[in-house]
Each structure stands twice: as structure tokens, then as C-alpha cells.
mmCIF file of C-alpha atoms in Angstrom:
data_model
loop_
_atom_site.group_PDB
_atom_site.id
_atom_site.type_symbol
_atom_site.label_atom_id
_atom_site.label_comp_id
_atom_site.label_asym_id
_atom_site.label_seq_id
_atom_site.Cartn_x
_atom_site.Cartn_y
_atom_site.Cartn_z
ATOM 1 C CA UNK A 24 -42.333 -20.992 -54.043
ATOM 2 C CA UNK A 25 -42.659 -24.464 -55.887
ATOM 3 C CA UNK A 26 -39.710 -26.977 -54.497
ATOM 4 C CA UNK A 27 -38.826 -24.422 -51.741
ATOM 5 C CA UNK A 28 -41.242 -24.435 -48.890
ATOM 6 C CA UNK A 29 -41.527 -28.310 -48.117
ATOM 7 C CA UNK A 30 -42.026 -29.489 -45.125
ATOM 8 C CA UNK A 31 -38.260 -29.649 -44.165
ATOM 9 C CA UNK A 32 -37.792 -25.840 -44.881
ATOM 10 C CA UNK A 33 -40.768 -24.904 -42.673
ATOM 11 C CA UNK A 34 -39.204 -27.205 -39.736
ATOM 12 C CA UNK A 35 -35.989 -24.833 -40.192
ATOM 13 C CA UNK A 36 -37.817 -21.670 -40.645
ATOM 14 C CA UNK A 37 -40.026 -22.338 -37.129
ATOM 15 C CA UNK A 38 -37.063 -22.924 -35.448
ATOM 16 C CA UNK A 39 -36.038 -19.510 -36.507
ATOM 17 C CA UNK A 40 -39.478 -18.026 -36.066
ATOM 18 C CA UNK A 41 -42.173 -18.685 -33.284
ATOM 19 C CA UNK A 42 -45.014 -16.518 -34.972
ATOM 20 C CA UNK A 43 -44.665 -16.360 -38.489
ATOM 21 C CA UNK A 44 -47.474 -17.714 -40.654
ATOM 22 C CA UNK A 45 -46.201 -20.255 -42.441
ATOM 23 C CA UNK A 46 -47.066 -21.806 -46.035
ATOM 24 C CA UNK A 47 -47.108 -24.910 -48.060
ATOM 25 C CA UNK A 48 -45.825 -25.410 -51.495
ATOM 26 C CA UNK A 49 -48.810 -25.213 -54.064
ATOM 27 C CA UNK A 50 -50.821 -28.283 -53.710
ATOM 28 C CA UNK A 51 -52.719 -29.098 -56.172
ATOM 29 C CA UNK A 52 -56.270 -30.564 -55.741
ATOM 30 C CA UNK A 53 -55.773 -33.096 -58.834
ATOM 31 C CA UNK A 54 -52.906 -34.173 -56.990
ATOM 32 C CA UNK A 55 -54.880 -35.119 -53.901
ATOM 33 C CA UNK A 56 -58.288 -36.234 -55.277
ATOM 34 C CA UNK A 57 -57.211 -38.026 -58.529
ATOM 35 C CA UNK A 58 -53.388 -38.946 -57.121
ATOM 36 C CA UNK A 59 -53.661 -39.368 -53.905
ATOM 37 C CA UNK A 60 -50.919 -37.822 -52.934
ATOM 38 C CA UNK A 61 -51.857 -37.024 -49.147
ATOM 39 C CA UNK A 62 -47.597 -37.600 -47.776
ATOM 40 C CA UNK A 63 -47.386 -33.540 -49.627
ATOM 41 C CA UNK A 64 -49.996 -32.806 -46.911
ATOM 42 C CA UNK A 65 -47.209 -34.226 -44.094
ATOM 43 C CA UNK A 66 -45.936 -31.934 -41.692
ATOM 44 C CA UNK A 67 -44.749 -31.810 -38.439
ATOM 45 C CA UNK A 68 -46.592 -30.243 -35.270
ATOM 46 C CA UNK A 69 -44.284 -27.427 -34.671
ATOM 47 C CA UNK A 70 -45.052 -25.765 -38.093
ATOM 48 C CA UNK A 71 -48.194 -24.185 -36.759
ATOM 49 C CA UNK A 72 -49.726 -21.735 -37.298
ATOM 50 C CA UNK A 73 -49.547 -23.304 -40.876
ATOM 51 C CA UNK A 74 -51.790 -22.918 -44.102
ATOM 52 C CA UNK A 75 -52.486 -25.373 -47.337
ATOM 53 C CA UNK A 76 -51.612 -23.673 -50.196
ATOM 54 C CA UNK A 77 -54.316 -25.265 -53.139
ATOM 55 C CA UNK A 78 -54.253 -24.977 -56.867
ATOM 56 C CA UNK A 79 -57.234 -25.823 -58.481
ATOM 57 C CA UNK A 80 -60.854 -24.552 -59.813
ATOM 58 C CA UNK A 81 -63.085 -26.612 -59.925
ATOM 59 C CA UNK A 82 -65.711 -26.253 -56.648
ATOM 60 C CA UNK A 83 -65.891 -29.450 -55.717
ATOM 61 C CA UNK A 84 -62.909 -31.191 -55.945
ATOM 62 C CA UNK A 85 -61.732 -27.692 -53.854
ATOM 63 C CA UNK A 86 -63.867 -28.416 -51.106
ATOM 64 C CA UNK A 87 -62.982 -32.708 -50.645
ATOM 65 C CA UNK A 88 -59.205 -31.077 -50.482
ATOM 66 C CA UNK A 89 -59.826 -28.407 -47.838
ATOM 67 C CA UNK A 90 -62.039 -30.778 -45.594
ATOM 68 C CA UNK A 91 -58.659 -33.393 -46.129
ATOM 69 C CA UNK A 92 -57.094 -30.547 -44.817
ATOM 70 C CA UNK A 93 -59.016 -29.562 -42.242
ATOM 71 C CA UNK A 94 -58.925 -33.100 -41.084
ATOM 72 C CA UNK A 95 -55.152 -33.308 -41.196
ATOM 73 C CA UNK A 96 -54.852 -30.184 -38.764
ATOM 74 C CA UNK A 97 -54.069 -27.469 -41.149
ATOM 75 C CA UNK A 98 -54.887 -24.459 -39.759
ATOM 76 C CA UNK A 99 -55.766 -22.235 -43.411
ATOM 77 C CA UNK A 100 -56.425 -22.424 -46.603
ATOM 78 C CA UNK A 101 -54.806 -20.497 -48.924
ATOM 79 C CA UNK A 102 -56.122 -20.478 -52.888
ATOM 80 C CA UNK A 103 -53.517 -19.638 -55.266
ATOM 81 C CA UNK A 104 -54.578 -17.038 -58.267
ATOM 82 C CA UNK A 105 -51.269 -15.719 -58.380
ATOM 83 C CA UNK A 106 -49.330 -17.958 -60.439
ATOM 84 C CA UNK A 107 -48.349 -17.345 -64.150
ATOM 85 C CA UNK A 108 -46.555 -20.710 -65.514
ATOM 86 C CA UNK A 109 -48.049 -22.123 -68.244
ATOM 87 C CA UNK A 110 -48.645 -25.608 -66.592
ATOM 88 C CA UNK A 111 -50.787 -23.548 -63.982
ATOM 89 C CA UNK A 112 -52.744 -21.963 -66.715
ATOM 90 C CA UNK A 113 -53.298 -24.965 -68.930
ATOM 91 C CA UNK A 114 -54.499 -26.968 -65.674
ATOM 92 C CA UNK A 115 -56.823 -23.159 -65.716
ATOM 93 C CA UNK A 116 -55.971 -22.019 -62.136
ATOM 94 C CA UNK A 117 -53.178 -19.553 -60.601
ATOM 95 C CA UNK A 118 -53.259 -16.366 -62.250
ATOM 96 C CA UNK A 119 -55.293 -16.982 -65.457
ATOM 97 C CA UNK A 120 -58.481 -17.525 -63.005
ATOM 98 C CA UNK A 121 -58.653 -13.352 -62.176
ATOM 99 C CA UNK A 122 -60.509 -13.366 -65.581
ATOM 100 C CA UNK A 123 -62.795 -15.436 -63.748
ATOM 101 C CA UNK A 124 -63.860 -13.896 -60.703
ATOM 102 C CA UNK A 125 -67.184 -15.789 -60.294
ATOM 103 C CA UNK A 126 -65.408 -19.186 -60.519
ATOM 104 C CA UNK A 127 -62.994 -18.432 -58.057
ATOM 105 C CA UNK A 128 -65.877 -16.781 -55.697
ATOM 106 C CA UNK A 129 -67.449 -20.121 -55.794
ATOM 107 C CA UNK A 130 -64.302 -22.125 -55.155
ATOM 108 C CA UNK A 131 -64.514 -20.516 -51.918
ATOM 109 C CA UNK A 132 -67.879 -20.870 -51.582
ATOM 110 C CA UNK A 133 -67.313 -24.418 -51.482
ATOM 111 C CA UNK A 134 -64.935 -24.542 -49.142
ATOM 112 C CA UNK A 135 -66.356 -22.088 -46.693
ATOM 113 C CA UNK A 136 -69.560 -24.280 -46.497
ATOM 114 C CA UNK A 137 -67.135 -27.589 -46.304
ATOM 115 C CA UNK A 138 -64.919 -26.116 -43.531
ATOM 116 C CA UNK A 139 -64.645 -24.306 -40.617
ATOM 117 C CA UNK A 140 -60.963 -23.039 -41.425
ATOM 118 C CA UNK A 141 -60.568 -19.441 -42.919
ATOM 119 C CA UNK A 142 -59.856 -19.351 -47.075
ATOM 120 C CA UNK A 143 -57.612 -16.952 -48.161
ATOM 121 C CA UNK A 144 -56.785 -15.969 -51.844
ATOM 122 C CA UNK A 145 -53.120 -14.932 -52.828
ATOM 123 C CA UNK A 146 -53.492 -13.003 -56.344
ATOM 124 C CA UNK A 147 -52.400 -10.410 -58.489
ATOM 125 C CA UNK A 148 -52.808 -6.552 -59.065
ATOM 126 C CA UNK A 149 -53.985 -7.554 -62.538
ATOM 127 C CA UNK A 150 -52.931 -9.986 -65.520
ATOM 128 C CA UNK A 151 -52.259 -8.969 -69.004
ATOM 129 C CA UNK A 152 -54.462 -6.178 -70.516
ATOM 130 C CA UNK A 153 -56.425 -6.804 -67.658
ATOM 131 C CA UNK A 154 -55.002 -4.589 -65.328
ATOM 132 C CA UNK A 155 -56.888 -1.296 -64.534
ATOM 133 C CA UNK A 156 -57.679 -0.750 -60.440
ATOM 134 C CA UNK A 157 -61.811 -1.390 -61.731
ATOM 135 C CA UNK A 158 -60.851 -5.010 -62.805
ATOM 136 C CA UNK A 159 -58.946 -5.284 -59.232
ATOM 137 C CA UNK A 160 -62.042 -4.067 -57.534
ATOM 138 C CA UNK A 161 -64.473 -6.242 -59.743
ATOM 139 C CA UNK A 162 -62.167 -9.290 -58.904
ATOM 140 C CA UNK A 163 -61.796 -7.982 -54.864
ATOM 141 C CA UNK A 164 -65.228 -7.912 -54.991
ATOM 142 C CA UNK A 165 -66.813 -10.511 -56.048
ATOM 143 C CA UNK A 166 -64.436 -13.243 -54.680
ATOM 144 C CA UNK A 167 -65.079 -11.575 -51.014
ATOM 145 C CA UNK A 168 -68.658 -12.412 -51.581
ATOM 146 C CA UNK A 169 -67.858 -15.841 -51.995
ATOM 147 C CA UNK A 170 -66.526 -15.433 -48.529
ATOM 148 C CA UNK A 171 -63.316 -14.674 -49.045
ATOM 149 C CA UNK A 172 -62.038 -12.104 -45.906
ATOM 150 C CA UNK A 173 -58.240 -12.357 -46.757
ATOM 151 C CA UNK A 174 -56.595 -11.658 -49.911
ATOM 152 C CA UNK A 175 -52.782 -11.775 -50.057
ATOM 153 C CA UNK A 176 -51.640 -9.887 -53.025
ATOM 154 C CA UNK A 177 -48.662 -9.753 -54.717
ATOM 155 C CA UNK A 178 -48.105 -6.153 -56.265
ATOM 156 C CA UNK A 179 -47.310 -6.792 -59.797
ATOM 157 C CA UNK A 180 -49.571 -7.609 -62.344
ATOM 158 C CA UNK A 181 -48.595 -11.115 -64.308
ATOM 159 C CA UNK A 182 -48.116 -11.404 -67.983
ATOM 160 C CA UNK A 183 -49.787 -14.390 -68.851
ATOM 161 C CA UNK A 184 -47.666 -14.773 -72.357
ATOM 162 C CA UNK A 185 -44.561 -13.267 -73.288
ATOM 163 C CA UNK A 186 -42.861 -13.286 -69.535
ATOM 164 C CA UNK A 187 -41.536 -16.702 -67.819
ATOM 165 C CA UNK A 188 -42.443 -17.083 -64.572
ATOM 166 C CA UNK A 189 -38.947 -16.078 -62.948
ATOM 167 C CA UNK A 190 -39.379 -13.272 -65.332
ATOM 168 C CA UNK A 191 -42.863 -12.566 -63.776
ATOM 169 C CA UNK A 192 -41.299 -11.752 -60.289
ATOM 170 C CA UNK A 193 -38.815 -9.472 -61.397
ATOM 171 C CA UNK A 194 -40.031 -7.561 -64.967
ATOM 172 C CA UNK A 195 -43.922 -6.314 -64.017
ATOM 173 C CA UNK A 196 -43.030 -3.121 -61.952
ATOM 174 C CA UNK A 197 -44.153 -3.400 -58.346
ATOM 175 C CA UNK A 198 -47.097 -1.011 -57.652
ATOM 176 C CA UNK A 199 -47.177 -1.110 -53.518
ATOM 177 C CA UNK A 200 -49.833 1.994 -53.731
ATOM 178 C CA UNK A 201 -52.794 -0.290 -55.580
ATOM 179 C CA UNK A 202 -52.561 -2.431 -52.802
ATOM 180 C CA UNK A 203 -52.676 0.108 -50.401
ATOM 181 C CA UNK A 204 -55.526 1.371 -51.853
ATOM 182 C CA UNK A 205 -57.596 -1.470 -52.124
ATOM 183 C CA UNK A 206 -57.111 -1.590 -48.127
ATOM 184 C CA UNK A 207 -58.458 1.666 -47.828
ATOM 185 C CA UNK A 208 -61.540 1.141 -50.268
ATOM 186 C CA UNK A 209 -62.374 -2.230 -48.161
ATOM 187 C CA UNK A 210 -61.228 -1.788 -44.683
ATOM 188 C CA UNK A 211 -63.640 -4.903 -43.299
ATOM 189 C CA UNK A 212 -60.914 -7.089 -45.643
ATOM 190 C CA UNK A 213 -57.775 -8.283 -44.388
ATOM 191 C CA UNK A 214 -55.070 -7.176 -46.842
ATOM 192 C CA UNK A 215 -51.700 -8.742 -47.130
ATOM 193 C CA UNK A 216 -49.213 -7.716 -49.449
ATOM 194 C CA UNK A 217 -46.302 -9.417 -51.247
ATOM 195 C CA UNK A 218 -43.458 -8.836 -53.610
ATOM 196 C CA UNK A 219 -39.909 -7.297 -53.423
ATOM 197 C CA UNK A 220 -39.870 -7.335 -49.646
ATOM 198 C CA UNK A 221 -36.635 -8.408 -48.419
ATOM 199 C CA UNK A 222 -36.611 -7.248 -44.987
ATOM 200 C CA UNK A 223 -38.405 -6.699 -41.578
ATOM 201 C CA UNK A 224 -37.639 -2.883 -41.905
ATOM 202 C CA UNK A 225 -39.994 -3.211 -45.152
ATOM 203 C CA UNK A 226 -41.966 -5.444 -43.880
ATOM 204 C CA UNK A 227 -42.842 -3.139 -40.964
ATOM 205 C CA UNK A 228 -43.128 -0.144 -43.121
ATOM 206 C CA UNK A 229 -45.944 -1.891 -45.278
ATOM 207 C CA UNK A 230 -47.304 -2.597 -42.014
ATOM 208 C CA UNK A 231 -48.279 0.950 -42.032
ATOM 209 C CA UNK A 232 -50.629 0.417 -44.619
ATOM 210 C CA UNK A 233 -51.962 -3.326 -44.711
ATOM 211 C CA UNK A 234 -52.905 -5.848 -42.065
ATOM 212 C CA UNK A 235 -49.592 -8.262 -42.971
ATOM 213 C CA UNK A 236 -46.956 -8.731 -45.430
ATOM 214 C CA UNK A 237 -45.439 -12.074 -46.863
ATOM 215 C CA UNK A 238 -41.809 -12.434 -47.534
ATOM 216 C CA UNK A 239 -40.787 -15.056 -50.068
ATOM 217 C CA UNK A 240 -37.940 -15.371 -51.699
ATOM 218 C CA UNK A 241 -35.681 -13.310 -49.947
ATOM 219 C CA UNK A 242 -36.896 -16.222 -46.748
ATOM 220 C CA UNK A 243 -35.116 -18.478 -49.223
ATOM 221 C CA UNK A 244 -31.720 -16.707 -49.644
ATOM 222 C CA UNK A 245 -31.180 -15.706 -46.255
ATOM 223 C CA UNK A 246 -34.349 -17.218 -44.101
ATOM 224 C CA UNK A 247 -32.317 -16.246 -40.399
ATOM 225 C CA UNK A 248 -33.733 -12.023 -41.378
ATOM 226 C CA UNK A 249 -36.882 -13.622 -39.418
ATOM 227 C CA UNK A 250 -34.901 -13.965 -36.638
ATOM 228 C CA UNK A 251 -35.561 -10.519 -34.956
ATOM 229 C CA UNK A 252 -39.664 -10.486 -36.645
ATOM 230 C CA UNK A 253 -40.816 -12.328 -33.308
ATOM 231 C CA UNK A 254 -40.103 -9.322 -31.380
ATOM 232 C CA UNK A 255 -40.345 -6.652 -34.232
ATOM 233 C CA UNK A 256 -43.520 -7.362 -35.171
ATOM 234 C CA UNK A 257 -45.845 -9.437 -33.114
ATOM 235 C CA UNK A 258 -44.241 -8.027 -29.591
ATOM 236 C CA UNK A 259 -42.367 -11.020 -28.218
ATOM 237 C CA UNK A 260 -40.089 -10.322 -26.010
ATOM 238 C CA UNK A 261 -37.930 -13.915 -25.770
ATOM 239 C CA UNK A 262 -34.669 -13.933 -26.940
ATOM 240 C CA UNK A 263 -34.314 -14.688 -30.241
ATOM 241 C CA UNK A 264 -32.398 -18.136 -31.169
ATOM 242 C CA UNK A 265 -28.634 -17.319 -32.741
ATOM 243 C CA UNK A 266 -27.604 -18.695 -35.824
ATOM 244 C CA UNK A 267 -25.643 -21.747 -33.987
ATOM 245 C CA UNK A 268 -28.985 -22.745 -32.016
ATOM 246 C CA UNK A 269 -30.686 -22.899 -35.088
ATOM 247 C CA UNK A 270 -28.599 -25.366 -36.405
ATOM 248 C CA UNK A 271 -27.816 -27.516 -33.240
ATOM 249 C CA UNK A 272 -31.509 -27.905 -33.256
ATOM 250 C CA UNK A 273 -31.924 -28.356 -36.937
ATOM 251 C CA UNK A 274 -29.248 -31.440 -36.671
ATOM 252 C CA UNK A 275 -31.360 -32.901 -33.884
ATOM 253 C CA UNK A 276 -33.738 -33.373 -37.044
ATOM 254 C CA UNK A 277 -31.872 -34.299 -39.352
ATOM 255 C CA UNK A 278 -30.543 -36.850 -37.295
ATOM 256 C CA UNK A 279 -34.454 -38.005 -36.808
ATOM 257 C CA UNK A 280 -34.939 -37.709 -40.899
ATOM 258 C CA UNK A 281 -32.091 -39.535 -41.775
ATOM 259 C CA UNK A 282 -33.536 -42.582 -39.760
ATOM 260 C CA UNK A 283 -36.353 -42.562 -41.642
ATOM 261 C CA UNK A 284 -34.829 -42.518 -44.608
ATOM 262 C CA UNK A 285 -34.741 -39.245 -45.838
ATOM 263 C CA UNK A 286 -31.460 -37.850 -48.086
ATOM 264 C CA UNK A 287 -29.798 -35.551 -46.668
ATOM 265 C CA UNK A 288 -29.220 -33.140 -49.459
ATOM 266 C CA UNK A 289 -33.588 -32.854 -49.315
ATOM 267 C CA UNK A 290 -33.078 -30.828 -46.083
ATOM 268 C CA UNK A 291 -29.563 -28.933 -46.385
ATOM 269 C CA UNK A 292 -30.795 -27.727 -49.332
ATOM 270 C CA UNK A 293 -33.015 -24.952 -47.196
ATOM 271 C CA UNK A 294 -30.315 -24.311 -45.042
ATOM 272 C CA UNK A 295 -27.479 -22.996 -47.047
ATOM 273 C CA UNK A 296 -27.946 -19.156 -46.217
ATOM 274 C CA UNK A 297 -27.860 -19.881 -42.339
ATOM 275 C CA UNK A 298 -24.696 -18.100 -42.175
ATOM 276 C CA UNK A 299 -25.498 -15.360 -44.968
ATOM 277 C CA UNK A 300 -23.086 -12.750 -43.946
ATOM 278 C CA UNK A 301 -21.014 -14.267 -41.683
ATOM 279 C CA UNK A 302 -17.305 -15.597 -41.886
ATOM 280 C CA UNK A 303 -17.074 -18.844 -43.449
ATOM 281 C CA UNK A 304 -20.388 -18.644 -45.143
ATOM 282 C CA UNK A 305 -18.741 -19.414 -48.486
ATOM 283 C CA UNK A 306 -17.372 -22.457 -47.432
ATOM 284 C CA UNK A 307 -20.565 -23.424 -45.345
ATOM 285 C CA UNK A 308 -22.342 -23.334 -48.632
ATOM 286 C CA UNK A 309 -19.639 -25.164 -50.858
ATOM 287 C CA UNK A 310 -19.429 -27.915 -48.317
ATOM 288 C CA UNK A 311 -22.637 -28.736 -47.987
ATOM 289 C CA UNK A 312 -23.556 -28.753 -52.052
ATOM 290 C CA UNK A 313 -20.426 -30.699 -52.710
ATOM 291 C CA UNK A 314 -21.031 -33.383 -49.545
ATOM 292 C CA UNK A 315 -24.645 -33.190 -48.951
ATOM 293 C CA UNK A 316 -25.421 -35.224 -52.000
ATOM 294 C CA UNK A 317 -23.398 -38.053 -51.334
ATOM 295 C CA UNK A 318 -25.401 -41.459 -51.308
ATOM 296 C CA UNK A 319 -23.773 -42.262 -47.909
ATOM 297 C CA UNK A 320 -24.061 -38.392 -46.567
ATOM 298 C CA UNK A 321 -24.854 -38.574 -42.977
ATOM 299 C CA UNK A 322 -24.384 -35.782 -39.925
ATOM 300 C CA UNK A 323 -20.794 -35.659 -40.330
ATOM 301 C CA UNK A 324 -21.150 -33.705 -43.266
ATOM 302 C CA UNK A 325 -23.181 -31.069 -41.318
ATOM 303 C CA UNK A 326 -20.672 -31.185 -38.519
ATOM 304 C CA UNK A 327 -17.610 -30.805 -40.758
ATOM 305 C CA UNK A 328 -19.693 -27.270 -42.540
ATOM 306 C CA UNK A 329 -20.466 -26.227 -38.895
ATOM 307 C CA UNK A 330 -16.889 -25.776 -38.427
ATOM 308 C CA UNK A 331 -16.189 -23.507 -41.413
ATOM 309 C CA UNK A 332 -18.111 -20.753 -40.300
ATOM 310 C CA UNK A 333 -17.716 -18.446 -36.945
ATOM 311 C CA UNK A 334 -21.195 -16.958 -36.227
ATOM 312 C CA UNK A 335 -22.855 -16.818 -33.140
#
């Protein structure tokens, strides 16, 4: 989710959603402790409940970013063993760190004993040839007794070499049932499951099974589907904000952004499938990547799109 959940998507996505958990961009901790880089740790207030996603491995330098974290108001950290690029692996975190479940055990370690805030670890079914449910287990285990309580797993295994990333979400078939079991083998853990869900229906379904699920990139291509998962899933019963709310709101911000000096193409980027589905959505999307990136694009260009489309 590199480039896509910034700070300006997870305004629009709260305005869409009340409850969902929401989650930074991969942070990475050489970016804070050696670059400091703390304006990728800006938010604002209404993202809550909202987690820090950090890359990194080495203990310490873990624990100084979660307490900066922890200080800023976050309310979770999230470690990421999950991802396969090869700038990940040659910084040796994301995926390539499930051959190291000790390491990654006492990353947490650290940061449990820095901070009061709950760690999480999103991961993998399994990486190259090391993929039987044992090595799962051994990894499961281990990094829980670090004091880990939460794992969010994606259910495909990553292929380290040979397979891009992009190629990495789509090629490794999803295995939904090794998740499921590792929920039943360690009931005390909280297990979350991602990959290929594209829809509250699934999401629900795999609710069945596992304490939560995390939708990604289907979020992305048409982010109002968590319009209804306030009342589908966590029971609220407050009407849920229509399409044209949404973006009244989301130009009150903009508006606010713009003043500060923020482009405007950095925040209609997230918004183009608003109106996925809808009449006009074609044009709403065309006028907003041809206009948005205009040196002098201001809310016009937002008002002008808002009248191509005819959605509630």
C-alpha cells in the first residue's frame, strides 16, 4: 500500500467510515531515526483509531520509533513482514524476516517493553521454499512470545525472487484455509486475514472464521464499499454518509490543504473511484487527472468534476 494510504487518503476514507481501523503507509524506522522524517508520522485527529505501519529489524532503532509514535498519538503499531520488493529485502525486513523468527520476536520485544500501545505483525503464509503450515507455526510461535497478540496475515505465500511485487499479490494462490487454521490452533491470538477481499460480503464471511479482515486494494479502486461496513460489521446503526456528503466534506479539506500549500492532485488522487459505478464516473475520473495537476488547480476543478456525475 506504498504511495496509497497517506494521510490525505485516510482523511477521505474516515469520512466514509467511522470504525474502520485504519493504516499508515510503511514507515520505515531508518527513515525516522537516521532521516528524521517525523511530517510521514502527520495525521489528522479524525483518523483514529489509527496504527503506524514500521519497516525495520533492528530492536532498537524499532523501539525509539514506536515510543515517537506513541508520543505522537498513534494508537498501534503494526510491523510489516509481509512485503516482498527487493528494496525491503536488501534493507532485510518485510517478508525476507519470516526466515528469522527470533529477530522479529525481539523487535517486538522491544517495543512492547518501550510502549504501552499493542504491536501487531502483518506477514505471510510462507516465503519461498519456506512454506509448509510447521514453518507458519514455528514463525506464529515464536514471534507471539515476543509478545506479539495480533498477527494480520495475508494468505499467499511471497516469492522472494522470481515474482515482482505486483506480481506477488496476484500469482501465489490464496490459501484462506491456512489462516483459518492457524486461528483454530491458537485461539488466545487475534487473527486477521488479508488478500483478495474485495467486499463486505467477504469480508463478513471471513468473519466467520477470524477475529478481522483487512481490505486493501480493492479500498483503493472503489474506497465508498466501506460505506455500509459501519453498520454491517461493528453494529452501528447511523446512517451512512452518501457519496455527495463524502465529497462536500472532503472539499471542506481540500479547501483547508490548499491553504497550506498542498497540490491538489496529492489529494484527488485517492478520490477518483468516489463515484465507481455511478453515471458520470468516467468523466469524474478524466476531469480530475487531466485538471487536478494543473500548477494553478484550485476547488474549481473539484466543483466542475462534481457536476459530471449524478450519484446520491
Amino acid at each position: 500500500m506504498m504511495t496509497h494510504t497517506d494521510r490525505h487518503f485516510r482523511y477521505f476514507l474516515r469520512l466514509i467510515s467511522r470504525r474502520v481501523m485504519l493504516y499508515t503507509e510503511m514507515v520505515t524506522t531508518g527513515s525516522l531515526v537516521y532521516g528524521h522524517q517525523y511530517q510521514r508520522l502527520d495525521y489528522h485527529e479524525s483518523e483514529h483509531p489509527l496504527g503506524l505501519q514500521l519497516g525495520g529489524s533492528e530492536p532498537g532503532d524499532l523501539a525509539r520509533c514506536a515510543a515517537i509514535a506513541e508520543d505522537r498519538g498513534y494508537d498501534e503499531i503494526n510491523l510489516n513482514v509481509g512485503c516482498p520488493s527487493d528494496r525491503v529485502q536488501n534493507g532485510e525486513f518485510g517478508a525476507c524476516l519470516m526466515a528469522q523468527p527470533q529477530r522479529v520476536a525481539d523487535g517486538v520485544a522491544a517495543m512492547r517493553a518501550r510502549v504501552r500501545l499493542p504491536v501487531s505483525v502483518k506477514t505471510r503464509i510462507g516465503i519461498d521454499n519456506m512454506d509448509d503450515y510447521a514453518d507458519l507455526c514455528r514463525f506464529i510461535e515464536t514471534v507471539s512470545a515476543g509478545g506479539c497478540n495480533t498477527f494480520i496475515i495475508h494468505a499467499r505465500k511471497a516469492w522472494l525472487q522470481g515474482l515482482s511485487p505486483r506480481q506477488n499479490r496476484d500469482v501465489p494462490p490464496l490459501d484462506y484455509a491456512r489462516v483459518h487454521r492457524i486461528k483454530q490452533d491458537y485461539p488466545h491470538l487475534a487473527i486477521i486475514i488479508n488478500g483478495g477481499i474485495g467486499s463486505l460480503d467477504q469480508a463478513a464471511e471471513q468473519l466467520q472464521y477470524v477475529d478481522g479482515a483487512m481490505i486493501g486494494r480493492a479500498v483503493c479502486n472503489h474506497p465508498y464499499l466501506l460505506a455500509d461496513a459501519d453498520r454491517m460489521l461493528f453494529g452501528d446503526i447511523r446512517q451512512s454518509p452518501t457519496r455527495r456528503e463524502v465529497l462536500n466534506a472532503f472539499i471542506q479539506y481540500a479547501e483547508e490543504q490548499l491553504a497550506q500549500g498542498v497540490s491538489l492532485h496529492r489529494m484527488t488522487r485517492h478520490i477518483l473511484g468516489l463515484f465507481q459505478g455511478q453515471a458520470g464516473a468516467r468523466a469524474w475520473r478524466r476531469h480530475l487527472s487531466e485538471r487536478a495537476g494543473r500548477d494553478d488547480a484550485g476547488l474549481e476543478v473539484l466543483s466542475e468534476a462534481s457536476k459530471l456525475v449524478r450519484a446520491a
